[in-house]
mmCIF file of C-alpha atoms in Angstrom:
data_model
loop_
_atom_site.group_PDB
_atom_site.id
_atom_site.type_symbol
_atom_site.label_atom_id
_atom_site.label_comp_id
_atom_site.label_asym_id
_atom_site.label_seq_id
_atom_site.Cartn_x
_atom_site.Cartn_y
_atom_site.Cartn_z
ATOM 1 C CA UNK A 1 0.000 0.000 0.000
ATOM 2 C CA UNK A 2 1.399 3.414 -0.696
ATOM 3 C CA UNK A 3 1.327 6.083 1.901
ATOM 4 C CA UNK A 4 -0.275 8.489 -0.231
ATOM 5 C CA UNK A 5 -3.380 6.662 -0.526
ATOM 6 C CA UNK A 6 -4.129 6.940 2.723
ATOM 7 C CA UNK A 7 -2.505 10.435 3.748
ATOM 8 C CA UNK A 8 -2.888 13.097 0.399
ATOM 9 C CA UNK A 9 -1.753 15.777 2.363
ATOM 10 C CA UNK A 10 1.714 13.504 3.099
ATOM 11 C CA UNK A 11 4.497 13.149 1.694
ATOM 12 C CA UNK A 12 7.013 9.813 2.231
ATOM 13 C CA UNK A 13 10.546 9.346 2.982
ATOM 14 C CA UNK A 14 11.085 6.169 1.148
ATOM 15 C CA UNK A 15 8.048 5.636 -1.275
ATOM 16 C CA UNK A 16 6.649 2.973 -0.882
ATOM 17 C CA UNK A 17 6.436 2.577 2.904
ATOM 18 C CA UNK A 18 4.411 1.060 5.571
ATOM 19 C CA UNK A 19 1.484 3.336 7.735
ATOM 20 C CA UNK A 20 3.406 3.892 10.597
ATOM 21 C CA UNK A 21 2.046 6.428 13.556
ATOM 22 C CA UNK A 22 3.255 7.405 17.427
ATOM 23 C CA UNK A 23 1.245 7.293 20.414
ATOM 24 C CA UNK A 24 0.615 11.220 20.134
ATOM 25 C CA UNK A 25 -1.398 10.724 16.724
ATOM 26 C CA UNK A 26 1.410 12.464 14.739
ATOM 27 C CA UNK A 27 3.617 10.668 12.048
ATOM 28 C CA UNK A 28 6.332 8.900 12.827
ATOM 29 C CA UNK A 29 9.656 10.130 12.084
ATOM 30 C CA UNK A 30 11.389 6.965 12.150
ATOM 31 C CA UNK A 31 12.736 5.608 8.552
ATOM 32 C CA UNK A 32 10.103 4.411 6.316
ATOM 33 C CA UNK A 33 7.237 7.130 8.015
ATOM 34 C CA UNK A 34 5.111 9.415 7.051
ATOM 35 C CA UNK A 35 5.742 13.305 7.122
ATOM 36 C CA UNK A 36 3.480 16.121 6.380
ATOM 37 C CA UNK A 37 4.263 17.265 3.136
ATOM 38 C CA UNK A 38 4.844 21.208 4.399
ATOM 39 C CA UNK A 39 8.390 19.933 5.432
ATOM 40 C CA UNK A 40 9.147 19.629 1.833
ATOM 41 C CA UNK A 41 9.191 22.787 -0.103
ATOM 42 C CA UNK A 42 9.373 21.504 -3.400
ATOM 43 C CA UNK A 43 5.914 20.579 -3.031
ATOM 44 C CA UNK A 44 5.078 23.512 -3.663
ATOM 45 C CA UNK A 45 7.297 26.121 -4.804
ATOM 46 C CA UNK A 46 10.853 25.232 -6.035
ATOM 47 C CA UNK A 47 14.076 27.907 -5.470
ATOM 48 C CA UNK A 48 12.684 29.754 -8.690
ATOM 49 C CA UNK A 49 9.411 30.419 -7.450
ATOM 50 C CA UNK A 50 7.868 27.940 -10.193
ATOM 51 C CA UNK A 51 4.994 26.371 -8.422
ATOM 52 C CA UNK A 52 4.324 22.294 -8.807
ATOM 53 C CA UNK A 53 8.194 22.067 -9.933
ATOM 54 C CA UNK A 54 11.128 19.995 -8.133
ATOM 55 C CA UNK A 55 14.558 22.088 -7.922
ATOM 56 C CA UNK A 56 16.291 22.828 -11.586
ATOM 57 C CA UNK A 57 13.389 21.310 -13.970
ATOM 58 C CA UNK A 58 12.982 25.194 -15.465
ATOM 59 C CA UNK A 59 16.743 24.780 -16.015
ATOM 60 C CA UNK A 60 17.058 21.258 -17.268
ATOM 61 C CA UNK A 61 13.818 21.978 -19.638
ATOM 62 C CA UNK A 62 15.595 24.909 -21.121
ATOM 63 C CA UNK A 63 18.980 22.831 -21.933
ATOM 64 C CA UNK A 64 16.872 20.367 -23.817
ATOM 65 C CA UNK A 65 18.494 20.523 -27.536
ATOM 66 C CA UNK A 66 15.884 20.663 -30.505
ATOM 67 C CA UNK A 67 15.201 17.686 -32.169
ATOM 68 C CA UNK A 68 17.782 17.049 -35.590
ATOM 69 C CA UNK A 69 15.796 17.172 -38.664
ATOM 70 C CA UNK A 70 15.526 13.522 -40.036
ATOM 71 C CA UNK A 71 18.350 12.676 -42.688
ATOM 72 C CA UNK A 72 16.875 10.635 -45.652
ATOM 73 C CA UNK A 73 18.183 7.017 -45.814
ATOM 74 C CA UNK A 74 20.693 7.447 -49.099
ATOM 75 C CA UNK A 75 21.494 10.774 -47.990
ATOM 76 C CA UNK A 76 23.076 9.332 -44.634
ATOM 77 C CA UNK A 77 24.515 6.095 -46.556
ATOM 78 C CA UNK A 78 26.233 8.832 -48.985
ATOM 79 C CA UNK A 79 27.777 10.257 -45.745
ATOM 80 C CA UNK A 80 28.568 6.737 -44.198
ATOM 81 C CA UNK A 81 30.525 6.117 -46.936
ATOM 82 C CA UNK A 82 32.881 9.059 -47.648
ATOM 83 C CA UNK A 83 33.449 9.289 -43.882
ATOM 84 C CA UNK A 84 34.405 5.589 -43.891
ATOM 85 C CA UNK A 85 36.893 5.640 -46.953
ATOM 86 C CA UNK A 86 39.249 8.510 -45.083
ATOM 87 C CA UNK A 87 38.213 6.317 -41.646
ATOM 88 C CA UNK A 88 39.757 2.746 -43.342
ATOM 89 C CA UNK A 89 42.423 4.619 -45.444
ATOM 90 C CA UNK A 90 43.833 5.549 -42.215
ATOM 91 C CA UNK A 91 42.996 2.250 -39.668
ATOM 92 C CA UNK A 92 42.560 -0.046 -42.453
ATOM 93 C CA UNK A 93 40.365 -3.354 -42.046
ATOM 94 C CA UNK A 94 40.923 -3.597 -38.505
ATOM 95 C CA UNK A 95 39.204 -0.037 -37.611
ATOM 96 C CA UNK A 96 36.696 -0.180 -35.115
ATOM 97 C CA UNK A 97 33.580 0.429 -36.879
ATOM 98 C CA UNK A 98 32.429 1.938 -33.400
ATOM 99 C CA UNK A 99 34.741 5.175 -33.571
ATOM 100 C CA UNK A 100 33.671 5.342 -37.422
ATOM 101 C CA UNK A 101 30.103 6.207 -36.090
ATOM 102 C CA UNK A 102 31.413 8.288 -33.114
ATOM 103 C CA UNK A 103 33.250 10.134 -35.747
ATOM 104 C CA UNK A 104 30.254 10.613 -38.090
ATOM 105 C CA UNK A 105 28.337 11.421 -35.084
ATOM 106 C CA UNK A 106 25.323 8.833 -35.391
ATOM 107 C CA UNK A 107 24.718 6.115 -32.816
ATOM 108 C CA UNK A 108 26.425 2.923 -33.904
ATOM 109 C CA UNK A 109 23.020 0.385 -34.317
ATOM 110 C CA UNK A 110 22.533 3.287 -37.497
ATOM 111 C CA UNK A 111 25.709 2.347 -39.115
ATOM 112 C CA UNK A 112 24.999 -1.312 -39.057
ATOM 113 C CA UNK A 113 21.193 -0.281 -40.685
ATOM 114 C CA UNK A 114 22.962 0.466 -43.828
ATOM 115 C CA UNK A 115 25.787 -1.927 -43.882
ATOM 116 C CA UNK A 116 24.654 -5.420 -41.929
ATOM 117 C CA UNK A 117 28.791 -5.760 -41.136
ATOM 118 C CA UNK A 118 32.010 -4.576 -40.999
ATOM 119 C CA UNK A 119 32.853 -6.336 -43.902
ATOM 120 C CA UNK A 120 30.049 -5.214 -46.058
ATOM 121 C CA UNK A 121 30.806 -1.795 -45.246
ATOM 122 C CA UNK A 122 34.883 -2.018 -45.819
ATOM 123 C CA UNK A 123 34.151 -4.222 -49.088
ATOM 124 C CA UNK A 124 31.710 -0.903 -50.254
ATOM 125 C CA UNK A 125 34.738 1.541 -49.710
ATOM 126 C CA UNK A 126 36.612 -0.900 -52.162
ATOM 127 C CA UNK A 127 34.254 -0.779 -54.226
ATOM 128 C CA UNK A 128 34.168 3.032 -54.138
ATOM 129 C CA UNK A 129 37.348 3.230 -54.567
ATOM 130 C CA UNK A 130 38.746 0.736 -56.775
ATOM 131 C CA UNK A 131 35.609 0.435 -59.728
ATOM 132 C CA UNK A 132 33.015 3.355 -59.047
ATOM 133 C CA UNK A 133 35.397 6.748 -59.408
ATOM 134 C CA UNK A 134 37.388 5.309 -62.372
ATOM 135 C CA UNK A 135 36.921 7.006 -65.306
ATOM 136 C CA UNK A 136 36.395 4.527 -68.638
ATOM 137 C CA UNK A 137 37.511 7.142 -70.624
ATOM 138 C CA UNK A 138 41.025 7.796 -69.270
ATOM 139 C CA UNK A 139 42.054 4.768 -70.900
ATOM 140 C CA UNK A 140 42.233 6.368 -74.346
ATOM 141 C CA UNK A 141 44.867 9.252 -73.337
ATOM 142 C CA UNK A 142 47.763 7.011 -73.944
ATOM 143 C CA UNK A 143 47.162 6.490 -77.608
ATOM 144 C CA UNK A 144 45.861 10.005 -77.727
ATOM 145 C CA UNK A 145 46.945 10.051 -82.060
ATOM 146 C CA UNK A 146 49.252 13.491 -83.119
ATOM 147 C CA UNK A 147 50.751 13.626 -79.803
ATOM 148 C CA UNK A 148 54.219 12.665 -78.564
ATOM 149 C CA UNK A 149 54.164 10.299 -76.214
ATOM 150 C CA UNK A 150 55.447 12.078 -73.000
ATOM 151 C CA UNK A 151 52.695 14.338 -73.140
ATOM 152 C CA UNK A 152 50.048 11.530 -73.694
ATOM 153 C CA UNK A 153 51.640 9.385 -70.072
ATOM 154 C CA UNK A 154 51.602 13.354 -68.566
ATOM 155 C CA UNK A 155 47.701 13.721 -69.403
ATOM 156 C CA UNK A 156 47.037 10.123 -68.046
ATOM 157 C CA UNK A 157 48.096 10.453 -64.686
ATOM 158 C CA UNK A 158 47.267 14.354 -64.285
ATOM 159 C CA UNK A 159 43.620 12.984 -64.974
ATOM 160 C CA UNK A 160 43.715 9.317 -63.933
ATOM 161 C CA UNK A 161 46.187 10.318 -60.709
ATOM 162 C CA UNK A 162 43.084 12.161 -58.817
ATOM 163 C CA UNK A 163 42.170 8.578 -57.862
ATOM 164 C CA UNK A 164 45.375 6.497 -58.458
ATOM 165 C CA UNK A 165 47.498 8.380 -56.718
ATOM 166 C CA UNK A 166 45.190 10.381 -54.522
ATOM 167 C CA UNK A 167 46.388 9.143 -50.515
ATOM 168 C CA UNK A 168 42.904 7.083 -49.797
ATOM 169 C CA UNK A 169 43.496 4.857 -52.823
ATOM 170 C CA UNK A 170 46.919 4.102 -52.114
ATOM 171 C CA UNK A 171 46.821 3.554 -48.530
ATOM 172 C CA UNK A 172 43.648 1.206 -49.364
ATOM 173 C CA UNK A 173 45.918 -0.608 -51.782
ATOM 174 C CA UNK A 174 48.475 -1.395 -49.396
ATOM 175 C CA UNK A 175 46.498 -2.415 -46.506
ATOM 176 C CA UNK A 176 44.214 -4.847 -48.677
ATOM 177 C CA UNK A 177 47.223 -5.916 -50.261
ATOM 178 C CA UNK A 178 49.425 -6.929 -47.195
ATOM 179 C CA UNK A 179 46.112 -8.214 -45.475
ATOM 180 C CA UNK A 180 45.665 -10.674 -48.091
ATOM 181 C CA UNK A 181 42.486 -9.536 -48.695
ATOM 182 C CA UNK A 182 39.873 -10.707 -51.073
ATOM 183 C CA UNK A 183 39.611 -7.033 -52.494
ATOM 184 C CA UNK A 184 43.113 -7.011 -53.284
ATOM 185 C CA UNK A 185 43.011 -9.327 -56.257
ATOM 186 C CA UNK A 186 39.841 -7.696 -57.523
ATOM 187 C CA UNK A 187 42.691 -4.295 -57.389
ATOM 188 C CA UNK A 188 45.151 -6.149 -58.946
ATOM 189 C CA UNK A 189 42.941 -7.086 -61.808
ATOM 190 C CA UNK A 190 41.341 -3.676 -62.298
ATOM 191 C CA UNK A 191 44.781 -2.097 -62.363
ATOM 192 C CA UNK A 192 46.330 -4.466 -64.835
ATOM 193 C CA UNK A 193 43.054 -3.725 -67.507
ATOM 194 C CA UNK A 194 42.702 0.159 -66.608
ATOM 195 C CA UNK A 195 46.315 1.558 -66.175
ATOM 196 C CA UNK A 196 49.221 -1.303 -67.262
ATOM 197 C CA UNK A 197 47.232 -2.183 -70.431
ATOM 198 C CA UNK A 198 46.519 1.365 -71.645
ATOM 199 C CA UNK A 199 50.562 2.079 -70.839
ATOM 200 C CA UNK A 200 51.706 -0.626 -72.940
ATOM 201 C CA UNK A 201 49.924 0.008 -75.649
ATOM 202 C CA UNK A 202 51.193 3.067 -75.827
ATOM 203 C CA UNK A 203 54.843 1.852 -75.395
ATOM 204 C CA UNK A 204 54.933 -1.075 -77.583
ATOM 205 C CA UNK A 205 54.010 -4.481 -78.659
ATOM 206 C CA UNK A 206 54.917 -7.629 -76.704
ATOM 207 C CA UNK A 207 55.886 -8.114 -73.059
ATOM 208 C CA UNK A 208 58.361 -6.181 -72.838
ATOM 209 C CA UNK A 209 55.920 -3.047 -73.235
ATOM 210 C CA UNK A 210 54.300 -4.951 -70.696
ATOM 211 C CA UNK A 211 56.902 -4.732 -67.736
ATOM 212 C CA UNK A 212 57.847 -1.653 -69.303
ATOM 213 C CA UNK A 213 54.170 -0.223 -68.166
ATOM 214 C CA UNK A 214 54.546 -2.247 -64.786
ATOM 215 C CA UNK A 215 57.961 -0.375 -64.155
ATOM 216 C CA UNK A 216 56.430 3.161 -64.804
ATOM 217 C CA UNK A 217 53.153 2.958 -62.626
ATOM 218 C CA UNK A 218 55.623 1.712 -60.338
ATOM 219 C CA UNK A 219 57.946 4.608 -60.419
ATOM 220 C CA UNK A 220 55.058 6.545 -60.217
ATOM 221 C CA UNK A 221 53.226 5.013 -57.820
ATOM 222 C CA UNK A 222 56.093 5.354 -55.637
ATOM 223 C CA UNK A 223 56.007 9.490 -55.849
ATOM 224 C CA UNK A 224 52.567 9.016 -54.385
ATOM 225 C CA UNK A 225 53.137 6.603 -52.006
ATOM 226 C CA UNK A 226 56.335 9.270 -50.443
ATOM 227 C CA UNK A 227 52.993 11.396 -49.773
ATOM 228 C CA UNK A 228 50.295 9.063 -48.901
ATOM 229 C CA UNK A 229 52.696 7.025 -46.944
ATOM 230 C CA UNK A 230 55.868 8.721 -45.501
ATOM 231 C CA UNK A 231 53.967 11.990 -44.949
ATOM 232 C CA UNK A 232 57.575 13.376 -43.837
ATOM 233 C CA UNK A 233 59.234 12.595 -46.912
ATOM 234 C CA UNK A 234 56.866 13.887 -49.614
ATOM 235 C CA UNK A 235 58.358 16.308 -52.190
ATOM 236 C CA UNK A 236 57.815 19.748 -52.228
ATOM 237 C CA UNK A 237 55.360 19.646 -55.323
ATOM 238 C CA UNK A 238 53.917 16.345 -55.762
ATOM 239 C CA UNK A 239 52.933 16.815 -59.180
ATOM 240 C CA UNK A 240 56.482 18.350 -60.829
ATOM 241 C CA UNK A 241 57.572 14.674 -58.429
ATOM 242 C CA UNK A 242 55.027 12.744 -60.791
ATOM 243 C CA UNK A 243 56.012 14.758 -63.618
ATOM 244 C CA UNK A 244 59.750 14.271 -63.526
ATOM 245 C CA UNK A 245 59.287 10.308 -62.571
ATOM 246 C CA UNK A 246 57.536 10.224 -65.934
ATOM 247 C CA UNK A 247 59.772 12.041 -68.107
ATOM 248 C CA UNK A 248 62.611 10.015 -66.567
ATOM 249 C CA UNK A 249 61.509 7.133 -67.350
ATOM 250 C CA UNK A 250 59.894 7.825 -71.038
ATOM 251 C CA UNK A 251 63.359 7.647 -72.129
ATOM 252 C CA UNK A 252 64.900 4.471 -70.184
ATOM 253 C CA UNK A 253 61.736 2.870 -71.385
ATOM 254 C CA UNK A 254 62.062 3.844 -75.024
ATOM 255 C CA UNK A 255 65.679 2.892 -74.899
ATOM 256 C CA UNK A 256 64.355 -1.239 -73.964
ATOM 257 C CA UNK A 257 62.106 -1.728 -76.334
ATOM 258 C CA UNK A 258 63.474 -3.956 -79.389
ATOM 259 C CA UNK A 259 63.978 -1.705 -82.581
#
């Protein structure tokens, strides 16, 4: 029985509490009695003067942020994603996909609406990065017709480099690459048919234009990986780095091929 019911002009120390009552008719003021509720002040008027209100509620009302408009579903996926292809570029597969969503700033059970796992969600950034922002028609600047051939490897990589050689791909490259990971053949496939093919028709017939494209992505790809990589050690201008890696090799690579 609560003390209320039987005393609404009491209020209780310890709720709910047996009727307990002296010889004298008054409440007891042993632990688990009743008091009259003019001993408590909040009652009826809190430090404020607000009437009917425990201490602080006018305050704690007023800190009480609005409500965040609601974000449409592809809208937040869309912002999942880019925040989680700079998250895995820099913790790779093993990130914790619980900072990812303290990062983003959305509870973690929303993450996992859009991507059921981990997995599904680094395998999307792959995917992102690796198939979706390649551009089909990049491929054609190396056999560019009425232009020398330096110039048509320059306008490759100043257009295909934005995602070849930007840090996010590269750092994704290595870390699915020394993982073992399954998306790490589906990279080494895409960048043999995209980039080495492209670059070897454009410096020859056989396979030795072959290795001859392997050895130039790999010069290059080594002037981004000095900034994606070994942030200390980056050149000055990374694209006069890219630039002169290309130039010096153009010739070495011109100077292998059979006559």
């Amino acid at each position: 029985m609560r003390c209320w019911m039987r005393w609404p002009n009491a209020a209780c120390v310890t709720s709910p509490c047996p009727l307990r009552r002296c010889r004298s008719g008054r409440p007891s003021r042993r632990r688990g009695a009743i008091l009259p509720a003019h001993r408590f002040r909040w009652a009826s008027h809190d430090s404020h003067g607000n009437k009917g209100r425990m201490p602080g509620t006018a305050d704690l009302t007023a800190e009480i942020a609005p409500r965040r408009p609601r974000v449409p579903a592809a809208e937040r996926e869309r912002m999942i994603l880019d925040a989680a292809v700079t998250f895995f570029a820099e913790q790779g597969p093993e990130g914790q996909t619980r900072l990812l969503a303290r990062a983003i700033g959305i509870p973690h059970s929303v993450l996992y609406r859009h991507f059921p796992s981990k997995e599904d969600l680094f395998a999307a950034v792959c995917e992102e990065m690796f198939r979706r922002r390649w551009q089909p028609e990049w491929e054609a600047l190396p056999r560019a017709p009425g232009v020398s051939l330096e110039e048509r490897l320059l306008r490759f990589y100043r257009q295909a480099g934005q995602v070849i050689l930007a840090p996010e791909f590269l750092r994704l490259a290595l870390f699915v690459g020394l993982a073992d990971h399954p998306s790490g053949a589906v990279l080494r496939a895409l960048m043999r048919q995209h980039v080495v093919a492209p670059l070897a028709a454009a410096l020859g017939t056989g396979p030795a234009a072959e290795e001859a494209a392997w050895n130039l992505h790999g010069r290059v790809f080594y002037a981004g990986m000095r900034m994606a990589v070994w942030r200390g050690g980056a050149p000055r201008d990374p694209a006069q780095a890219v630039e002169a890696a290309i130039r010096g090799h153009v010739a070495g690579a011109l100077a292998a091929l059979p006559a």
